[in-house]
PDB file of C-alpha atoms (C1' of nucleotides) in Angstrom:
ATOM      1  CA  MET A   1       6.317  26.777   3.687  1.00 50.00           C
ATOM      2  CA  ALA A   2       7.306  24.452   0.913  1.00 46.00           C
ATOM      3  CA  GLN A   3      10.797  23.765   2.199  1.00 55.00           C
ATOM      4  CA  ASN A   4      11.580  20.246   3.406  1.00 75.00           C
ATOM      5  CA  ARG A   5       8.637  18.864   1.458  1.00 89.00           C
ATOM      6  CA  THR A   6       8.815  16.097  -1.101  1.00 90.00           C
ATOM      7  CA  PRO A   7       7.898  16.871  -4.726  1.00 85.00           C
ATOM      8  CA  ASN A   8       4.334  15.771  -3.955  1.00 86.00           C
ATOM      9  CA  GLY A   9       3.927  17.830  -0.812  1.00 90.00           C
ATOM     10  CA  HIS A  10       4.793  15.468   2.038  1.00 94.00           C
ATOM     11  CA  LYS A  11       6.919  16.642   4.951  1.00 94.00           C
ATOM     12  CA  PRO A  12       9.015  13.891   6.607  1.00 96.00           C
ATOM     13  CA  GLY A  13       9.415  14.096  10.393  1.00 97.00           C
ATOM     14  CA  LYS A  14      11.710  12.426  12.910  1.00 97.00           C
ATOM     15  CA  PRO A  15      13.053   8.869  12.565  1.00 98.00           C
ATOM     16  CA  LEU A  16      10.724   6.212  13.972  1.00 98.00           C
ATOM     17  CA  LYS A  17      12.160   4.191  16.830  1.00 97.00           C
ATOM     18  CA  ARG A  18      11.733   0.489  17.241  1.00 95.00           C
ATOM     19  CA  ALA A  19       9.124   1.075  19.970  1.00 97.00           C
ATOM     20  CA  PHE A  20       6.729   2.411  17.316  1.00 98.00           C
ATOM     21  CA  PHE A  21       6.188  -1.180  16.160  1.00 98.00           C
ATOM     22  CA  ALA A  22       5.617  -2.702  19.618  1.00 98.00           C
ATOM     23  CA  ARG A  23       1.803  -2.634  19.445  1.00 97.00           C
ATOM     24  CA  SER A  24      -1.102  -4.013  17.462  1.00 97.00           C
ATOM     25  CA  VAL A  25      -0.503  -4.245  13.698  1.00 97.00           C
ATOM     26  CA  HIS A  26      -3.938  -2.725  13.286  1.00 97.00           C
ATOM     27  CA  GLU A  27      -2.781   0.428  15.081  1.00 98.00           C
ATOM     28  CA  ALA A  28       0.662   0.607  13.495  1.00 98.00           C
ATOM     29  CA  ALA A  29      -0.358  -0.160   9.881  1.00 98.00           C
ATOM     30  CA  PRO A  30      -2.582   2.888   9.231  1.00 98.00           C
ATOM     31  CA  GLU A  31      -0.071   5.145  11.001  1.00 98.00           C
ATOM     32  CA  LEU A  32       2.623   4.074   8.550  1.00 98.00           C
ATOM     33  CA  ILE A  33       0.680   5.694   5.703  1.00 98.00           C
ATOM     34  CA  GLY A  34       2.491   8.972   5.018  1.00 98.00           C
ATOM     35  CA  ALA A  35       5.741   7.880   6.682  1.00 98.00           C
ATOM     36  CA  THR A  36       8.914   7.938   4.583  1.00 98.00           C
ATOM     37  CA  LEU A  37      10.844   4.694   3.945  1.00 98.00           C
ATOM     38  CA  LEU A  38      14.497   5.009   2.929  1.00 98.00           C
ATOM     39  CA  VAL A  39      17.145   2.380   2.248  1.00 98.00           C
ATOM     40  CA  ASN A  40      20.594   3.996   2.014  1.00 98.00           C
ATOM     41  CA  GLY A  41      18.807   7.311   1.532  1.00 98.00           C
ATOM     42  CA  ILE A  42      16.709   6.102  -1.406  1.00 98.00           C
ATOM     43  CA  GLY A  43      12.943   5.706  -1.253  1.00 98.00           C
ATOM     44  CA  GLY A  44       9.783   7.689  -0.682  1.00 98.00           C
ATOM     45  CA  VAL A  45       6.465   8.050   1.123  1.00 98.00           C
ATOM     46  CA  ILE A  46       4.507   4.939   2.106  1.00 98.00           C
ATOM     47  CA  VAL A  47       1.074   5.095   0.447  1.00 98.00           C
ATOM     48  CA  GLU A  48      -0.180   1.489   0.793  1.00 98.00           C
ATOM     49  CA  VAL A  49       0.271  -1.289   3.394  1.00 98.00           C
ATOM     50  CA  GLU A  50      -1.490  -4.468   4.543  1.00 98.00           C
ATOM     51  CA  ALA A  51      -1.689  -5.859   8.094  1.00 98.00           C
ATOM     52  CA  TYR A  52      -1.120  -9.561   8.820  1.00 98.00           C
ATOM     53  CA  HIS A  53      -1.817 -11.015  12.260  1.00 97.00           C
ATOM     54  CA  HIS A  54      -0.792 -14.521  13.324  1.00 97.00           C
ATOM     55  CA  THR A  55      -4.475 -15.457  13.829  1.00 97.00           C
ATOM     56  CA  ASP A  56      -5.184 -14.540  10.180  1.00 97.00           C
ATOM     57  CA  PRO A  57      -5.262 -17.548   7.794  1.00 97.00           C
ATOM     58  CA  ALA A  58      -3.624 -15.401   5.087  1.00 97.00           C
ATOM     59  CA  ALA A  59      -0.549 -14.674   7.250  1.00 98.00           C
ATOM     60  CA  HIS A  60       2.687 -16.567   6.610  1.00 98.00           C
ATOM     61  CA  SER A  61       2.948 -17.099  10.376  1.00 98.00           C
ATOM     62  CA  PHE A  62      -0.527 -18.677  10.703  1.00 98.00           C
ATOM     63  CA  ARG A  63       0.811 -22.263  10.640  1.00 97.00           C
ATOM     64  CA  GLY A  64       3.786 -21.621  12.916  1.00 97.00           C
ATOM     65  CA  PRO A  65       7.467 -20.874  12.396  1.00 98.00           C
ATOM     66  CA  THR A  66       9.443 -22.010   9.316  1.00 98.00           C
ATOM     67  CA  PRO A  67      12.944 -21.023   8.143  1.00 98.00           C
ATOM     68  CA  ARG A  68      11.353 -18.387   5.907  1.00 98.00           C
ATOM     69  CA  ASN A  69       9.096 -16.671   8.458  1.00 98.00           C
ATOM     70  CA  MET A  70      11.123 -17.020  11.682  1.00 98.00           C
ATOM     71  CA  VAL A  71      11.800 -13.270  11.861  1.00 98.00           C
ATOM     72  CA  MET A  72       8.057 -12.716  12.355  1.00 98.00           C
ATOM     73  CA  PHE A  73       8.315 -14.691  15.605  1.00 98.00           C
ATOM     74  CA  GLY A  74      11.081 -12.427  16.929  1.00 98.00           C
ATOM     75  CA  PRO A  75      10.845  -8.941  18.489  1.00 98.00           C
ATOM     76  CA  PRO A  76       9.060  -6.014  16.754  1.00 98.00           C
ATOM     77  CA  GLY A  77      10.901  -3.349  14.765  1.00 98.00           C
ATOM     78  CA  TYR A  78      12.702  -5.681  12.352  1.00 98.00           C
ATOM     79  CA  ALA A  79      12.354  -6.352   8.622  1.00 98.00           C
ATOM     80  CA  TYR A  80      10.844  -9.599   7.347  1.00 98.00           C
ATOM     81  CA  VAL A  81      11.791 -10.119   3.681  1.00 98.00           C
ATOM     82  CA  TYR A  82      10.456 -13.075   1.697  1.00 98.00           C
ATOM     83  CA  ARG A  83      10.591 -14.403  -1.860  1.00 98.00           C
ATOM     84  CA  SER A  84       7.298 -14.044  -3.691  1.00 98.00           C
ATOM     85  CA  TYR A  85       6.367 -16.400  -6.548  1.00 97.00           C
ATOM     86  CA  GLY A  86      10.015 -17.404  -6.830  1.00 97.00           C
ATOM     87  CA  ILE A  87      10.861 -14.054  -8.443  1.00 97.00           C
ATOM     88  CA  HIS A  88      10.277 -10.972  -6.330  1.00 98.00           C
ATOM     89  CA  TRP A  89      11.206  -9.785  -2.833  1.00 98.00           C
ATOM     90  CA  CYS A  90       8.596  -8.323  -0.480  1.00 98.00           C
ATOM     91  CA  VAL A  91       9.280  -6.460   2.778  1.00 98.00           C
ATOM     92  CA  ASN A  92       7.289  -6.418   6.044  1.00 98.00           C
ATOM     93  CA  PHE A  93       7.729  -4.550   9.330  1.00 98.00           C
ATOM     94  CA  VAL A  94       7.379  -6.905  12.317  1.00 98.00           C
ATOM     95  CA  CYS A  95       4.980  -5.548  14.973  1.00 98.00           C
ATOM     96  CA  GLU A  96       3.431  -6.360  18.368  1.00 97.00           C
ATOM     97  CA  LEU A  97       5.395  -8.471  20.860  1.00 95.00           C
ATOM     98  CA  GLU A  98       7.961 -11.202  20.479  1.00 93.00           C
ATOM     99  CA  ASP A  99       6.254 -14.452  19.369  1.00 91.00           C
ATOM    100  CA  SER A 100       3.064 -12.660  18.278  1.00 94.00           C
ATOM    101  CA  ALA A 101       4.255 -13.118  14.674  1.00 97.00           C
ATOM    102  CA  SER A 102       2.425 -10.142  13.199  1.00 98.00           C
ATOM    103  CA  ALA A 103       3.684  -7.784  10.509  1.00 98.00           C
ATOM    104  CA  VAL A 104       2.817  -5.002   8.073  1.00 98.00           C
ATOM    105  CA  LEU A 105       3.479  -5.643   4.364  1.00 98.00           C
ATOM    106  CA  ILE A 106       4.700  -2.515   2.566  1.00 98.00           C
ATOM    107  CA  ARG A 107       2.819  -2.516  -0.753  1.00 98.00           C
ATOM    108  CA  ALA A 108       3.506   0.831  -2.406  1.00 98.00           C
ATOM    109  CA  ILE A 109       5.495   4.033  -1.956  1.00 98.00           C
ATOM    110  CA  GLU A 110       5.475   7.375  -3.705  1.00 98.00           C
ATOM    111  CA  PRO A 111       8.985   7.832  -5.165  1.00 98.00           C
ATOM    112  CA  ALA A 112      10.681  10.897  -3.706  1.00 97.00           C
ATOM    113  CA  PHE A 113      14.401  10.394  -2.971  1.00 97.00           C
ATOM    114  CA  GLY A 114      16.968   8.863  -5.356  1.00 98.00           C
ATOM    115  CA  LEU A 115      14.678   8.857  -8.363  1.00 97.00           C
ATOM    116  CA  ALA A 116      17.420   8.197 -10.942  1.00 98.00           C
ATOM    117  CA  GLU A 117      18.788   5.269  -8.935  1.00 98.00           C
ATOM    118  CA  MET A 118      15.323   3.705  -8.608  1.00 98.00           C
ATOM    119  CA  GLN A 119      14.625   4.169 -12.316  1.00 98.00           C
ATOM    120  CA  ALA A 120      17.932   2.503 -13.156  1.00 97.00           C
ATOM    121  CA  ARG A 121      17.279  -0.477 -10.870  1.00 98.00           C
ATOM    122  CA  ARG A 122      13.754  -0.954 -12.227  1.00 98.00           C
ATOM    123  CA  GLY A 123      14.524  -0.228 -15.871  1.00 96.00           C
ATOM    124  CA  VAL A 124      11.430   1.974 -15.796  1.00 96.00           C
ATOM    125  CA  GLU A 125      11.020   5.747 -16.191  1.00 95.00           C
ATOM    126  CA  ASN A 126       7.345   6.193 -15.286  1.00 96.00           C
ATOM    127  CA  GLN A 127       7.136   7.233 -11.622  1.00 96.00           C
ATOM    128  CA  ARG A 128       3.700   5.704 -11.277  1.00 96.00           C
ATOM    129  CA  LEU A 129       5.137   2.297 -12.141  1.00 97.00           C
ATOM    130  CA  LEU A 130       8.350   2.578 -10.088  1.00 98.00           C
ATOM    131  CA  CYS A 131       7.175   1.479  -6.624  1.00 98.00           C
ATOM    132  CA  SER A 132       3.452   0.658  -7.068  1.00 98.00           C
ATOM    133  CA  GLY A 133       3.589  -2.889  -5.698  1.00 98.00           C
ATOM    134  CA  PRO A 134       5.451  -4.887  -3.040  1.00 98.00           C
ATOM    135  CA  GLY A 135       7.865  -6.509  -5.506  1.00 98.00           C
ATOM    136  CA  LYS A 136       8.425  -3.289  -7.433  1.00 98.00           C
ATOM    137  CA  LEU A 137       9.365  -1.185  -4.417  1.00 98.00           C
ATOM    138  CA  CYS A 138      11.848  -3.784  -3.167  1.00 98.00           C
ATOM    139  CA  GLN A 139      13.566  -3.766  -6.561  1.00 98.00           C
ATOM    140  CA  ALA A 140      13.603   0.057  -6.620  1.00 98.00           C
ATOM    141  CA  LEU A 141      15.016   0.332  -3.070  1.00 98.00           C
ATOM    142  CA  GLY A 142      17.459  -2.557  -3.510  1.00 98.00           C
ATOM    143  CA  ILE A 143      15.819  -4.689  -0.792  1.00 98.00           C
ATOM    144  CA  SER A 144      16.659  -8.408  -0.875  1.00 98.00           C
ATOM    145  CA  ILE A 145      17.077 -11.360   1.487  1.00 98.00           C
ATOM    146  CA  ALA A 146      20.213  -9.568   2.721  1.00 98.00           C
ATOM    147  CA  HIS A 147      17.860  -7.157   4.516  1.00 98.00           C
ATOM    148  CA  ASN A 148      15.895  -9.905   6.289  1.00 98.00           C
ATOM    149  CA  ALA A 149      16.054  -9.586  10.102  1.00 98.00           C
ATOM    150  CA  LEU A 150      17.708  -6.135  10.009  1.00 98.00           C
ATOM    151  CA  ALA A 151      16.544  -3.506  12.524  1.00 98.00           C
ATOM    152  CA  LEU A 152      14.289  -0.810  11.085  1.00 98.00           C
ATOM    153  CA  ASP A 153      15.793   2.034  13.156  1.00 98.00           C
ATOM    154  CA  ALA A 154      19.381   1.555  11.978  1.00 98.00           C
ATOM    155  CA  PRO A 155      21.227   1.795   8.627  1.00 98.00           C
ATOM    156  CA  PRO A 156      20.627   0.952   5.859  1.00 98.00           C
ATOM    157  CA  PHE A 157      16.988   1.502   6.894  1.00 98.00           C
ATOM    158  CA  GLU A 158      15.572   4.863   7.885  1.00 98.00           C
ATOM    159  CA  ILE A 159      11.861   5.400   8.480  1.00 98.00           C
ATOM    160  CA  LEU A 160      10.721   8.979   9.044  1.00 98.00           C
ATOM    161  CA  ALA A 161       7.433   9.654  10.810  1.00 98.00           C
ATOM    162  CA  ARG A 162       4.793  11.671   9.027  1.00 97.00           C
ATOM    163  CA  SER A 163       4.411  15.210  10.322  1.00 94.00           C
ATOM    164  CA  GLU A 164       0.809  15.684   9.213  1.00 92.00           C
ATOM    165  CA  ALA A 165      -2.054  13.195   9.494  1.00 92.00           C
ATOM    166  CA  PRO A 166      -3.014  12.049   5.980  1.00 96.00           C
ATOM    167  CA  ASP A 167      -6.443  10.880   4.787  1.00 97.00           C
ATOM    168  CA  VAL A 168      -6.229   7.096   5.194  1.00 98.00           C
ATOM    169  CA  VAL A 169      -8.663   4.701   3.511  1.00 97.00           C
ATOM    170  CA  SER A 170      -9.026   0.959   4.110  1.00 97.00           C
ATOM    171  CA  GLY A 171     -10.252  -1.990   2.078  1.00 97.00           C
ATOM    172  CA  THR A 172      -9.770  -5.677   1.414  1.00 96.00           C
ATOM    173  CA  ARG A 173      -6.311  -7.027   0.690  1.00 97.00           C
ATOM    174  CA  ILE A 174      -4.845  -7.883  -2.711  1.00 97.00           C
ATOM    175  CA  GLY A 175      -4.037 -11.270  -4.234  1.00 96.00           C
ATOM    176  CA  LEU A 176      -5.316 -13.499  -1.415  1.00 96.00           C
ATOM    177  CA  THR A 177      -7.491 -16.598  -1.409  1.00 94.00           C
ATOM    178  CA  LYS A 178      -7.847 -16.711   2.404  1.00 96.00           C
ATOM    179  CA  GLY A 179      -9.060 -13.906   4.654  1.00 96.00           C
ATOM    180  CA  VAL A 180     -10.293 -12.072   1.549  1.00 94.00           C
ATOM    181  CA  GLU A 181     -13.065 -10.276   3.429  1.00 95.00           C
ATOM    182  CA  LEU A 182     -10.846  -8.701   6.106  1.00 96.00           C
ATOM    183  CA  PRO A 183     -10.443  -4.917   5.581  1.00 97.00           C
ATOM    184  CA  TRP A 184      -6.778  -4.753   6.506  1.00 98.00           C
ATOM    185  CA  ARG A 185      -5.391  -2.902   3.485  1.00 98.00           C
ATOM    186  CA  TYR A 186      -4.672   0.764   4.189  1.00 98.00           C
ATOM    187  CA  GLY A 187      -3.832   3.509   1.713  1.00 98.00           C
ATOM    188  CA  LEU A 188      -3.419   7.215   1.153  1.00 97.00           C
ATOM    189  CA  ARG A 189      -6.737   8.422  -0.262  1.00 96.00           C
ATOM    190  CA  GLY A 190      -6.493   9.408  -3.898  1.00 94.00           C
ATOM    191  CA  SER A 191      -2.793   8.557  -4.302  1.00 96.00           C
ATOM    192  CA  LYS A 192      -1.641   7.947  -7.878  1.00 95.00           C
ATOM    193  CA  PHE A 193       1.036   5.545  -6.660  1.00 97.00           C
ATOM    194  CA  LEU A 194      -1.099   2.671  -5.312  1.00 97.00           C
ATOM    195  CA  SER A 195      -0.747  -0.896  -6.603  1.00 97.00           C
ATOM    196  CA  LYS A 196      -4.513  -0.772  -7.292  1.00 96.00           C
ATOM    197  CA  PRO A 197      -7.211   1.817  -6.583  1.00 95.00           C
ATOM    198  CA  PHE A 198      -9.377   1.354  -3.494  1.00 95.00           C
ATOM    199  CA  ALA A 199     -13.020   0.520  -4.118  1.00 86.00           C
ATOM    200  CA  LYS A 200     -15.257   3.522  -3.775  1.00 70.00           C
TER     201      LYS A 200
ATOM    202  C1'  DC B   1      -9.026  -1.493 -21.766  1.00 93.59           C
ATOM    203  C1'  DT B   2      -9.245  -6.800 -20.161  1.00 93.59           C
ATOM    204  C1'  DC B   3      -7.566 -11.465 -20.136  1.00 93.59           C
ATOM    205  C1'  DT B   4      -3.832 -15.046 -20.178  1.00 93.59           C
ATOM    206  C1'  DT B   5       0.603 -16.841 -19.284  1.00 93.59           C
ATOM    207  C1'  DG B   6       5.413 -17.611 -17.802  1.00 93.59           C
ATOM    208  C1'  DA B   7       8.974 -16.907 -14.447  1.00 93.59           C
ATOM    209  C1'  DT B   8      10.467 -20.656 -10.715  1.00 93.59           C
ATOM    210  C1'  DC B   9      11.329 -20.153  -4.585  1.00 93.59           C
ATOM    211  C1'  DT B  10       9.157 -21.858  -0.293  1.00 93.59           C
ATOM    212  C1'  DT B  11       5.829 -24.451   1.883  1.00 93.59           C
ATOM    213  C1'  DC B  12       2.273 -27.746   2.187  1.00 93.59           C
ATOM    214  C1'  DT B  13      -0.257 -32.056   0.680  1.00 93.59           C
TER     215       DT B  13
ATOM    216  C1'  DG C   1       2.658 -32.193  -7.323  1.00 93.59           C
ATOM    217  C1'  DA C   2       0.294 -27.727  -6.386  1.00 93.59           C
ATOM    218  C1'  DA C   3      -0.390 -23.148  -4.559  1.00 93.59           C
ATOM    219  C1'  DG C   4       1.068 -18.649  -3.362  1.00 93.59           C
ATOM    220  C1'  DA C   5       0.917 -11.509   0.406  1.00 93.59           C
ATOM    221  C1'  DT C   6       3.676 -10.761  -7.911  1.00 93.59           C
ATOM    222  C1'  DC C   7       4.921  -8.680 -12.217  1.00 93.59           C
ATOM    223  C1'  DA C   8       5.454  -7.949 -17.174  1.00 93.59           C
ATOM    224  C1'  DA C   9       4.480  -8.962 -21.773  1.00 93.59           C
ATOM    225  C1'  DG C  10       1.457 -10.324 -25.415  1.00 93.59           C
ATOM    226  C1'  DA C  11      -3.179 -11.186 -27.536  1.00 93.59           C
ATOM    227  C1'  DG C  12      -7.571  -9.586 -28.336  1.00 93.59           C
ATOM    228  C1'  DC C  13     -11.333  -6.153 -28.166  1.00 93.59           C
TER     229       DC C  13
END
DNA sequence: CTCTTGATCTTCT
DNA sequence: GAAGATCAAGAGC
């Protein structure tokens, strides 16, 4: 049955509760591939994420709390939004337990709901370029510092579980100079909406 | 297609 | 003063 599927064949399930995030980032991150992220009803299917653990030198929380990263040190199930290179916003889902300071960076989504609104916000028509990067998807979904520390299971956020297990691939993370060898990037195999292809 | 550069916030040295 | 979980535009091939 094709009903209830997105244009590219995904079938969103029930809303994720905050408890989904209360476990290892390395369990939660790959399970977020195929889930649907909406902000005020606009968004699409998560196709690429990266896991950051507080023991990882690449994580913002590695050197302890700062005004920017304090949400990572709070309870799981909340959004951590930060300014990247002075220009862009990037959004993370805080995981594990309070004070563990671990989170999943959302790197790319497949546009599915509110296409015209996302195209208008981005000034871009091409669906492959709409949300294929952490800064791009925040612009398309209207995510900013105003969303920092908001709960992920309450408006304006809505995260719908995947209803079918997708084919998830992993690889090394993008744009880092520390922890470059750690295989904590996860993606939907073969997706055309990734920020970069996975190595074969 | 690949390479280079500018934008300019937060944190660290 | 420099680097960073980025992106877009322009030059060159």
